[in-house]
Tab-separated table of C-alpha atoms in Angstrom:
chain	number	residue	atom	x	y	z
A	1	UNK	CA	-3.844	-19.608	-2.001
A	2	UNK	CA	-1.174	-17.040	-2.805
A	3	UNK	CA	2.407	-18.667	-3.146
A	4	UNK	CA	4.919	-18.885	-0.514
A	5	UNK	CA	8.432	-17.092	-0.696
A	6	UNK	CA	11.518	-19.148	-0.785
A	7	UNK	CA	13.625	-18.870	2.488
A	8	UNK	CA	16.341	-19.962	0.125
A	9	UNK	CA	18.459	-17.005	-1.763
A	10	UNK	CA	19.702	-18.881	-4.768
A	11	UNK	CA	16.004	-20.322	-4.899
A	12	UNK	CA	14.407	-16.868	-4.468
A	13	UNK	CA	16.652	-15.789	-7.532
A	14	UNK	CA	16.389	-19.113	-9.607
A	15	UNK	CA	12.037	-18.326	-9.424
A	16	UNK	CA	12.613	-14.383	-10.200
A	17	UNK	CA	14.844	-15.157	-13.306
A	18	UNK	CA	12.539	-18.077	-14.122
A	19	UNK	CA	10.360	-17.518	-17.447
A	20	UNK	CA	6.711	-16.632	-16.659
A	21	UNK	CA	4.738	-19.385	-17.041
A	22	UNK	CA	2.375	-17.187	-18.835
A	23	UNK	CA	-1.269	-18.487	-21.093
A	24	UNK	CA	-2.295	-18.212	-24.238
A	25	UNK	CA	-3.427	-14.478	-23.621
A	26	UNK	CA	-1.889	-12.971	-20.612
A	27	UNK	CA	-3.001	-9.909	-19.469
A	28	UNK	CA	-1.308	-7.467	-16.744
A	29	UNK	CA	-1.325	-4.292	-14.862
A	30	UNK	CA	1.408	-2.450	-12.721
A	31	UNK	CA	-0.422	-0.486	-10.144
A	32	UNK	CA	1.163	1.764	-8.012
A	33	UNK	CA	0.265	2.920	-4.644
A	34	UNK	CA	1.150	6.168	-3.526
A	35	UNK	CA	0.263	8.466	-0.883
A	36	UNK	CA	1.052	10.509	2.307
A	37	UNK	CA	3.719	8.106	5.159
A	38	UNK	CA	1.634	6.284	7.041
A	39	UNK	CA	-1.913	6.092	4.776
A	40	UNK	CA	-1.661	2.512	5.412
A	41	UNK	CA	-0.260	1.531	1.435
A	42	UNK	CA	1.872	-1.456	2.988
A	43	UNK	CA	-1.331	-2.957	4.491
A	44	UNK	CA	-3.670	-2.610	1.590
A	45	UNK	CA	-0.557	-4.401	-0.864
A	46	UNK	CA	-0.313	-6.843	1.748
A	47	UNK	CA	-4.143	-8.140	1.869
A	48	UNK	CA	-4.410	-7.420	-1.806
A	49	UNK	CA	-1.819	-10.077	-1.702
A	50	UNK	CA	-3.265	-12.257	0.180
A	51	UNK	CA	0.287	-12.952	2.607
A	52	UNK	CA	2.332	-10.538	4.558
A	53	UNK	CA	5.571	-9.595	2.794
A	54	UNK	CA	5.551	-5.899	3.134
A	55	UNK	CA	6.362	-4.224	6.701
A	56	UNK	CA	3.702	-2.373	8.596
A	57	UNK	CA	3.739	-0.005	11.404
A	58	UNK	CA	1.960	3.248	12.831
A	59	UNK	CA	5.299	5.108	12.269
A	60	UNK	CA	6.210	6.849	9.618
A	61	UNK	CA	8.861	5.763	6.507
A	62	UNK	CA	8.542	2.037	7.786
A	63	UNK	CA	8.600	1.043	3.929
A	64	UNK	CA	12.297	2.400	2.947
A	65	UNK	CA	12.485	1.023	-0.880
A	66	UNK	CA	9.909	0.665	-3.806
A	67	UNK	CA	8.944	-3.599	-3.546
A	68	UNK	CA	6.805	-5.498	-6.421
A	69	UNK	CA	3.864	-7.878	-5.136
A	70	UNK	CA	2.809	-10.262	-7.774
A	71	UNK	CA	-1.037	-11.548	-7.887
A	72	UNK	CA	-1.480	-14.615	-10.341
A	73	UNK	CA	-5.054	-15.133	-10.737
A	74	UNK	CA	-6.297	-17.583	-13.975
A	75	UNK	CA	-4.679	-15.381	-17.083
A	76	UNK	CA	-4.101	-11.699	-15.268
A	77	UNK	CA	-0.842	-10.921	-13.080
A	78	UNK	CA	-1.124	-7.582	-11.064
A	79	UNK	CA	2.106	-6.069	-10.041
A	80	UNK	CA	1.849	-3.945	-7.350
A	81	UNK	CA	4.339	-1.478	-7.088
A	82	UNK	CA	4.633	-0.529	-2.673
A	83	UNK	CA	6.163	2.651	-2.629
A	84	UNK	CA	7.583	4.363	-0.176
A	85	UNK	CA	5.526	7.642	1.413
A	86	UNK	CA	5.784	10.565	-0.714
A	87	UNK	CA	7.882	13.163	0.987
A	88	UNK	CA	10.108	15.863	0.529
A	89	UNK	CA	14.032	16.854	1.419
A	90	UNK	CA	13.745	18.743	4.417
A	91	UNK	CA	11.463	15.742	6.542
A	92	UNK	CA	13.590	12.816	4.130
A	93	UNK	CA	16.892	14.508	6.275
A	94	UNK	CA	15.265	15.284	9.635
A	95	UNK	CA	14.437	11.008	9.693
A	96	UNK	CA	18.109	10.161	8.006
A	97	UNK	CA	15.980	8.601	4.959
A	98	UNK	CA	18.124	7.329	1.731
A	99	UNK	CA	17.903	9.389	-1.563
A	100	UNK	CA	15.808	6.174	-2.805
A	101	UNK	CA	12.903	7.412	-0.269
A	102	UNK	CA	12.437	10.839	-2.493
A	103	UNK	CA	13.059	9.160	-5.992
A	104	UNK	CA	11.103	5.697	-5.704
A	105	UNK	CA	7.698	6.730	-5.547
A	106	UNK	CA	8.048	8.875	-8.685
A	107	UNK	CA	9.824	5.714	-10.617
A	108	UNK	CA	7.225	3.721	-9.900
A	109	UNK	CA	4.425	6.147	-11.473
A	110	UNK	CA	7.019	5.849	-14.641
A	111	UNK	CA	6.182	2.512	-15.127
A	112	UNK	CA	2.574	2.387	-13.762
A	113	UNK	CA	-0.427	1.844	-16.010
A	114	UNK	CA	-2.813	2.635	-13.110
A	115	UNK	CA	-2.304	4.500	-9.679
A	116	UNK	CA	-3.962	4.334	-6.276
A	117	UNK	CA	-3.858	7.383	-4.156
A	118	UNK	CA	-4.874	5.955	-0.397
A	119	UNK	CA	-6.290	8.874	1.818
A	120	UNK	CA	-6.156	8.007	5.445
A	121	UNK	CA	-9.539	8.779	6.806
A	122	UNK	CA	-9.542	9.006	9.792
A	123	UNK	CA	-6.883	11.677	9.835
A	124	UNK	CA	-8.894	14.916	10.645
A	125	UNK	CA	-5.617	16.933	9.572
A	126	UNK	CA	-4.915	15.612	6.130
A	127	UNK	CA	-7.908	14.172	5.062
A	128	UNK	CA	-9.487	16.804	3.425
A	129	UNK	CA	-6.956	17.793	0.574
A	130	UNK	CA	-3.815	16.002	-1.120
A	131	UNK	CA	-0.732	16.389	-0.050
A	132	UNK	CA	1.423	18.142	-2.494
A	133	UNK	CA	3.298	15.796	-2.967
A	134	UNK	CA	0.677	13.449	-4.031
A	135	UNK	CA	-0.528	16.347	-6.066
A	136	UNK	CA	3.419	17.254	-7.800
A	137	UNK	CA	2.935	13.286	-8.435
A	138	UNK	CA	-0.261	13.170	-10.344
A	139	UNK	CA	0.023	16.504	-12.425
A	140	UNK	CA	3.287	15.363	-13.563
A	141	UNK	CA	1.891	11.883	-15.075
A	142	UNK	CA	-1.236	13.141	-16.436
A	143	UNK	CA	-1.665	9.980	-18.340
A	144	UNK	CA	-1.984	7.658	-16.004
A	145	UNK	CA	-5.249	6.808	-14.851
A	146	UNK	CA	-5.709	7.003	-11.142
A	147	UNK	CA	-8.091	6.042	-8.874
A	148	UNK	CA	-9.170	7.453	-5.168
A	149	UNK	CA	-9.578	4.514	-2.524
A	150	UNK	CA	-10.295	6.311	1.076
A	151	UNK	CA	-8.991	4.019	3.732
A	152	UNK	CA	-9.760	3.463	7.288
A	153	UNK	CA	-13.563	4.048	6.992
A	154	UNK	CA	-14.264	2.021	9.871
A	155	UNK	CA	-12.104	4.579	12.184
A	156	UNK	CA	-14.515	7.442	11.156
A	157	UNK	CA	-16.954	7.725	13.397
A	158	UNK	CA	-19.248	10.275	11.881
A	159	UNK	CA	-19.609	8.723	8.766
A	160	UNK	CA	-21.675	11.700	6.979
A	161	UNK	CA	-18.132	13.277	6.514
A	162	UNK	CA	-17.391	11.100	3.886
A	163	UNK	CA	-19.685	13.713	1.384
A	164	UNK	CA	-17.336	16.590	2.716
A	165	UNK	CA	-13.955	14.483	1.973
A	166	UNK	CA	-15.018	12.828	-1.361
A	167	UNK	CA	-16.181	16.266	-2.458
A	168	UNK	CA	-12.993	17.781	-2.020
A	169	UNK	CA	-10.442	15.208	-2.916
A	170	UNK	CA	-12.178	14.697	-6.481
A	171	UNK	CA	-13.063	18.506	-6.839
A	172	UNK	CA	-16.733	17.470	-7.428
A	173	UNK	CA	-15.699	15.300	-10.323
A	174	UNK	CA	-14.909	11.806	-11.269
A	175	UNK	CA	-14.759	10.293	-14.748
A	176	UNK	CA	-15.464	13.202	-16.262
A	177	UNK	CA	-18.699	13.525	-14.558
A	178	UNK	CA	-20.204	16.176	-11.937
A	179	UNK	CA	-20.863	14.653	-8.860
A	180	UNK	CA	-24.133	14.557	-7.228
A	181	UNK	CA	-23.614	13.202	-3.587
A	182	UNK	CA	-27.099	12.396	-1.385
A	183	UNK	CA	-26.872	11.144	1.919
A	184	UNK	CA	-28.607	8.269	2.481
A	185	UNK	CA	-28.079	7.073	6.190
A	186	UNK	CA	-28.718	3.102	7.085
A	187	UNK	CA	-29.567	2.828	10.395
A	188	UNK	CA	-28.881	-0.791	11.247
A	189	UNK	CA	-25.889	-1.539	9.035
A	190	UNK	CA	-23.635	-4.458	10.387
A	191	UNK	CA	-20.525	-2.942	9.163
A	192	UNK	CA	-18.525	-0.128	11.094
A	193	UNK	CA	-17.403	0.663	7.531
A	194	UNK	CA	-20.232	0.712	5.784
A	195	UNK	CA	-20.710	4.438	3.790
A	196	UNK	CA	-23.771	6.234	4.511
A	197	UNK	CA	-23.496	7.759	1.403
A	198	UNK	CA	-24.806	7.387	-2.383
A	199	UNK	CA	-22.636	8.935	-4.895
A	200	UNK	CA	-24.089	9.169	-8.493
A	201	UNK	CA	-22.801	10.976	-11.331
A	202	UNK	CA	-24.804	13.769	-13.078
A	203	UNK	CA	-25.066	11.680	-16.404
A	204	UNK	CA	-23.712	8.291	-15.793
A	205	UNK	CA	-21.580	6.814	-18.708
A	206	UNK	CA	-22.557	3.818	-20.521
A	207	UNK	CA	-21.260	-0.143	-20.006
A	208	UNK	CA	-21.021	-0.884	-15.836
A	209	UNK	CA	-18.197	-2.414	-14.657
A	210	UNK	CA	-20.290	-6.410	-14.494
A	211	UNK	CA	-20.652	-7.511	-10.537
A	212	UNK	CA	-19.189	-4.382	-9.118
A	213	UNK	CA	-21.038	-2.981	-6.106
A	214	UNK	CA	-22.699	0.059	-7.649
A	215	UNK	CA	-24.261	2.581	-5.329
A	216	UNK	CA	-27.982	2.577	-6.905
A	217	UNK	CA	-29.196	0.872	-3.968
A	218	UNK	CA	-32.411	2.538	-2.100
A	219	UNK	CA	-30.989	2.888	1.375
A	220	UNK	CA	-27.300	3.568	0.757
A	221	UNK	CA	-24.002	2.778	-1.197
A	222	UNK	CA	-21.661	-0.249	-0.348
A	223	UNK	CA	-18.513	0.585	1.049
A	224	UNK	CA	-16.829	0.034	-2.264
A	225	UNK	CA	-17.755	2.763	-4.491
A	226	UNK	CA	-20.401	4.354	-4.527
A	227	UNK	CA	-20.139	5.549	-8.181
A	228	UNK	CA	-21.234	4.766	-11.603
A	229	UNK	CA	-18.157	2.713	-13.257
A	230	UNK	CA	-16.958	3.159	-16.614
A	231	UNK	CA	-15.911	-0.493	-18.211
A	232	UNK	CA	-12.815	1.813	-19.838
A	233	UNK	CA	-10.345	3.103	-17.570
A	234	UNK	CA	-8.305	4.872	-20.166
A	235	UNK	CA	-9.520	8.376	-20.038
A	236	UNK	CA	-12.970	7.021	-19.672
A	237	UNK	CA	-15.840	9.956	-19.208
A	238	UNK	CA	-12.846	12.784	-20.035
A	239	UNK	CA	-12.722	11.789	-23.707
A	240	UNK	CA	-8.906	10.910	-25.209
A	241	UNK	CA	-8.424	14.474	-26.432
A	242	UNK	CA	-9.555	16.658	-23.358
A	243	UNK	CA	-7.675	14.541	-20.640
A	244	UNK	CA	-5.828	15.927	-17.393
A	245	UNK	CA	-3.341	18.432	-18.670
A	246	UNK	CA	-0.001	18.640	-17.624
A	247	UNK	CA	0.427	21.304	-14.450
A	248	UNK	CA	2.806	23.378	-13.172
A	249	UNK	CA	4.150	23.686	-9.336
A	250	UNK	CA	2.647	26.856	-9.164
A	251	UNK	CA	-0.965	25.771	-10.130
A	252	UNK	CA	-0.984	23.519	-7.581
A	253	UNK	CA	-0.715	25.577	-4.927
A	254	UNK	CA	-4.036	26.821	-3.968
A	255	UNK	CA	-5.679	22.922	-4.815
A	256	UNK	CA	-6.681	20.455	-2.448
A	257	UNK	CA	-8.222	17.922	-4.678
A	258	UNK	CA	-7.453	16.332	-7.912
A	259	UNK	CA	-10.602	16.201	-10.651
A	260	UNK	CA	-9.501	13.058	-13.063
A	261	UNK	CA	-9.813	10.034	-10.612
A	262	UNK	CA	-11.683	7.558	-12.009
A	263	UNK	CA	-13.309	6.067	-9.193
A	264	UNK	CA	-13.739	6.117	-5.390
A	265	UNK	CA	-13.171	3.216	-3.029
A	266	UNK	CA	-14.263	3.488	0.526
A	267	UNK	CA	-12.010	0.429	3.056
A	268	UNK	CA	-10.751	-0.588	5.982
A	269	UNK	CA	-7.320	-2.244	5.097
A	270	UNK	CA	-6.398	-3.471	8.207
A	271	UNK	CA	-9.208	-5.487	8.552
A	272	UNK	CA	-9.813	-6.457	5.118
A	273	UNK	CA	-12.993	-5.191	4.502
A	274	UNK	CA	-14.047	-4.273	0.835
A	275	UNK	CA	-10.218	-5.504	-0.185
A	276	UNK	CA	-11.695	-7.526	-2.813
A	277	UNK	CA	-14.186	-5.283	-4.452
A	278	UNK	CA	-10.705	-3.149	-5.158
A	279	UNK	CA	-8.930	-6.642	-6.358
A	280	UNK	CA	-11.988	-7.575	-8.638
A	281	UNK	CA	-12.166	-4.311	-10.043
A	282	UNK	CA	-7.964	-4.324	-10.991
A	283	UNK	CA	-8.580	-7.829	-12.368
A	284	UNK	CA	-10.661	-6.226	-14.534
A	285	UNK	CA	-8.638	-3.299	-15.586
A	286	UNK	CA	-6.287	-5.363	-16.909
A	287	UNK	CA	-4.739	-5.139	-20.214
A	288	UNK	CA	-3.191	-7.384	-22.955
A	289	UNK	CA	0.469	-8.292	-22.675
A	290	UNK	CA	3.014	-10.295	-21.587
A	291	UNK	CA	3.593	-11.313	-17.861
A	292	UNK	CA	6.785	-10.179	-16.065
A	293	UNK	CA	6.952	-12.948	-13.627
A	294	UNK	CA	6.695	-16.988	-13.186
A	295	UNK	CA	3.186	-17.125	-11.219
A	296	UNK	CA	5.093	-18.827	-8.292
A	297	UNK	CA	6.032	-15.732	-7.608
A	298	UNK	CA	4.812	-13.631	-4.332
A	299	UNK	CA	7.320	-10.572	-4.496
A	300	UNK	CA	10.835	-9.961	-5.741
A	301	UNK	CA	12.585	-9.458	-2.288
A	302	UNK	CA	14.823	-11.575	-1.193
A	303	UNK	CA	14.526	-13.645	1.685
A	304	UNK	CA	16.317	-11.827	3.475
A	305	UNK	CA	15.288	-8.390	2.835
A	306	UNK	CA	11.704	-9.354	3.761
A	307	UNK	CA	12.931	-10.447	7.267
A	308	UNK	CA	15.249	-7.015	7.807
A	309	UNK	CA	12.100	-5.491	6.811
A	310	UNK	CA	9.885	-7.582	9.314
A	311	UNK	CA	12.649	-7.428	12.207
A	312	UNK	CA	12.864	-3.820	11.648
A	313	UNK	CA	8.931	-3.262	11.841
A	314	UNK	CA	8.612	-4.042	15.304
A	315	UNK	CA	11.783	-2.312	16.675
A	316	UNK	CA	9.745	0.963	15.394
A	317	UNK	CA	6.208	-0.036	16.649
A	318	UNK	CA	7.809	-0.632	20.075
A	319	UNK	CA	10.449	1.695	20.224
A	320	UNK	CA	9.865	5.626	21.146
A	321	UNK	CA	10.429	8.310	18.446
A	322	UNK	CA	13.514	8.630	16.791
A	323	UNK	CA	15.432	5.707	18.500
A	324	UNK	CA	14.481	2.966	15.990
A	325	UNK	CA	15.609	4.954	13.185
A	326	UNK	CA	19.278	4.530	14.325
A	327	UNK	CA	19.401	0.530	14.429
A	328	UNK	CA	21.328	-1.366	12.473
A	329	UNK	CA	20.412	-5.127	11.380
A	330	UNK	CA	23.047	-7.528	10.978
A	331	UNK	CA	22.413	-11.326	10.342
A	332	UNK	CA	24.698	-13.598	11.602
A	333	UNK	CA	23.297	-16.881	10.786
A	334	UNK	CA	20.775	-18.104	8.187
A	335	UNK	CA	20.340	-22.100	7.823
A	336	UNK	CA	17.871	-25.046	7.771
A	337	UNK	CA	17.571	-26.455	11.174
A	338	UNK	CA	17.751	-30.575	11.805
A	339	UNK	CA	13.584	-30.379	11.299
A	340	UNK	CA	13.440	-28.875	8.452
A	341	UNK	CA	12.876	-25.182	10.634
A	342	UNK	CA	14.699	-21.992	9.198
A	343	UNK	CA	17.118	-21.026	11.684
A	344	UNK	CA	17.869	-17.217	11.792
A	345	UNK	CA	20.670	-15.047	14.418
A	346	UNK	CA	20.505	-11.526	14.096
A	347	UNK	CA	22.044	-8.950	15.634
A	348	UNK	CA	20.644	-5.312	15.989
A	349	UNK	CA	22.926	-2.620	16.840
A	350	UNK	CA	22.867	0.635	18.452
A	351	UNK	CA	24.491	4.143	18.425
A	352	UNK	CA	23.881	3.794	22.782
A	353	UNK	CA	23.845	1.671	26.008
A	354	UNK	CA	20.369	3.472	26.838
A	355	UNK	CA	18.849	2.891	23.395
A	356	UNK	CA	19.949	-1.087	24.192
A	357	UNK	CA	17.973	-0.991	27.339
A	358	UNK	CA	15.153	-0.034	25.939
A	359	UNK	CA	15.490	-2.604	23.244
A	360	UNK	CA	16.331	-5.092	25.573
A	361	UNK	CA	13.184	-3.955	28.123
A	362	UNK	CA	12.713	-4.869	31.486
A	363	UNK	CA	13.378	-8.755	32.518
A	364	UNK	CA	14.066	-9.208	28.032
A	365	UNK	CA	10.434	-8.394	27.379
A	366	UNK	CA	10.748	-6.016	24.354
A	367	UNK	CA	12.946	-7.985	22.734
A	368	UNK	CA	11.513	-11.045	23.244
A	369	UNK	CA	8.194	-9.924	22.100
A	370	UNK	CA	10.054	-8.471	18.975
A	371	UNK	CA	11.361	-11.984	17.884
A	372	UNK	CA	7.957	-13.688	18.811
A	373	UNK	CA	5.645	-11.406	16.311
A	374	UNK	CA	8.542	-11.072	13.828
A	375	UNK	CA	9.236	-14.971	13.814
A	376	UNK	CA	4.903	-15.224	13.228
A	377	UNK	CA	5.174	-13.184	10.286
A	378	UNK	CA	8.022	-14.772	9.154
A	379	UNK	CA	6.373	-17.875	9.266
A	380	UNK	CA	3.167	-16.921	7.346
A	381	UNK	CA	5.443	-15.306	4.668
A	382	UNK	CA	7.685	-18.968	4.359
A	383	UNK	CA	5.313	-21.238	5.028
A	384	UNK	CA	7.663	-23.296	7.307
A	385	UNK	CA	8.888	-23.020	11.209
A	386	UNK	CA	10.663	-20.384	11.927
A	387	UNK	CA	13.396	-19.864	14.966
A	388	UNK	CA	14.352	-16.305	15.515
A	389	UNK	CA	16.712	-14.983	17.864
A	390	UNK	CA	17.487	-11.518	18.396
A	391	UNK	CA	20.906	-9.995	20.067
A	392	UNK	CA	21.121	-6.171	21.163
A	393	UNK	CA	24.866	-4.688	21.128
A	394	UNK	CA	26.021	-0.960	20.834
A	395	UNK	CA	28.065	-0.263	18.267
């Protein structure tokens, strides 16, 4: 079972600064996720983790500040670098977003050794090419290896455009290898997210990646790729010498797809499925060196940043528009009830006395149902009782 975080600050701080309590030969890798707002990177980090410390919601720029998860399993940590969405100054201003929102995502890939790119699916607007941004992101760090995982798949009902969407986010290539894509339709799959598709690779490289769900199946690939693996993920199928080169702005322009993932993985985050096909195969991708934290380590928030960050997740899932944007968190009391429970008062304040009523709802039920979901999540990220109450004021 993944570790609890401390509702303590000191003791929060006291585990971070802690030595790692590494083995004989540790072995790690920093993965960053990045992607469009909204692709759904908070929920994969979150089951990848195997806990809820990183805030959800359908509305955009709900994560505000690059976060570390930490996954301690036998001699490998994963750090997972949650990123905020990549964007760009003119929609960073129009939702009041900090400078951190433009410069995080591109820190992370500075000290990444692999990245994910999550494609949202079911998104018939975006799903078809990379956002620039995501593009600007990967031709500037050429180096590091990256990896497409599609998510949503169970949203898409016509699952047959997964050939269309693969084919033109990877360009027709992956690992260095042509793409040959056959549809292979099973009728009476189980799984909404199953892919009715069998990806293969033109000349597949030597060494599988050992217990990996390969597409060579007869009647269809498994959700989690549905290509031939390469054991090496350092320039693997591209050759050291001939890797992606470094591009310009300018060449960027006219492309909607980038040709030096490494592999595809087809999920549905939300509901967990294929989650750990994607954790087995960073387990595996893994290199020697030294951990970074003590494995009772979950993330490296604080306490209280992960409940602003909780709190603050449901004022913008049941808030309208731009209103939520505008709130300001302020806790007012954080201590250990008689029973052990954490006790928490805080209070969220508005720019107006409508914006309060709607906080507020009719008879208290917004709020109310705010503190309820937010004190659940709380809970499963503390692993003790949690009281949570919630006061609405204009500022």
């Amino acid at each position: 079972h993944p570790p609890s975080v401390a509702t303590d600050k000191e003791e929060q701080k006291r585990l971070l600064e802690n030595r790692p309590d590494q083995p004989q030969n540790p072995k790690v890798l920093r993965i960053a996720i990045i992607g469009a707002p909204n692709a759904g990177k908070s929920t994969l980090s979150n089951q990848l983790l195997g806990r809820k410390v990183f805030p959800v919601s359908r509305k955009v720029h709900t994560t505000r500040c690059k976060a570390r998860g930490v996954i301690t399993h036998e001699d490998t940590q994963l750090i997972i670098l949650d990123t905020p969405g990549l964007t760009n100054p003119l929609k960073a201003k129009r939702h009041n977003l900090e400078e951190a929102m433009l410069t995080d995502p591109w820190d992370s890939m500075k000290h990444a050794d692999l990245v994910l790119v999550l494609v949202d699916v079911s998104d018939h607007w975006t799903r078809n090419s990379l956002s620039r941004e995501v593009l600007k992101c990967l031709s500037q760090f050429p180096h590091v290896p990256s990896v497409l995982v599609l998510n949503k798949v169970d949203i898409l009902k016509k699952k047959f455009l997964l050939l269309e969407i693969v084919t033109d986010l990877t360009e027709g290539i992956v690992n260095g290898k042509k793409l040959k894509v056959k549809s292979a339709f099973k009728q009476d799959s189980n799984s909404s997210a199953k892919s009715p598709l069998q990806i293969t690779q033109a000349s597949p490289p030597e060494g599988k990646v050992p217990g990996s769900p390969c597409g060579q199946e007869e009647n269809g690939a498994q959700e989690g790729s549905g290509l031939d693996k390469s054991s090496d993920v350092g320039g693997a199928g591209t050759g050291e010498g001939q890797g992606p080169k470094h591009c310009e702005p300018k060449d960027l322009k006219d492309r909607k797809g980038w040709p030096h993932f490494q592999e595809i993985f087809m999920l549905a985050a939300l509901r967990g499925e294929e989650v750990d096909t994607l954790k087995r195969y960073l387990l595996m991708q893994a290199k020697p060196g030294p951990w970074e934290f003590h494995s009772d380590v979950l993330t490296n928030q604080s306490p209280q940043e992960i409940c602003d960050n909780i709190i603050r997740e449901k004022v913008l899932e049941y808030l309208p528009l731009e209103v939520p944007y505008g709130v300001t968190q302020v806790t007012e009391i954080w201590e250990e009830g008689e029973c052990g429970e954490l006790l928490i008062v805080q209070s969220l304040l508005v720019p107006r006395e409508s914006h309060k009523r709607m906080l507020i709802g009719r008879g208290g039920k917004v709020i109310s149902r705010i503190a309820r979901e937010a004190g659940q999540d709380l809970m499963n990220a503390f692993l003790c009782d949690v009281c949570l109450k919630l006061k609405v004021e204009v500022k």
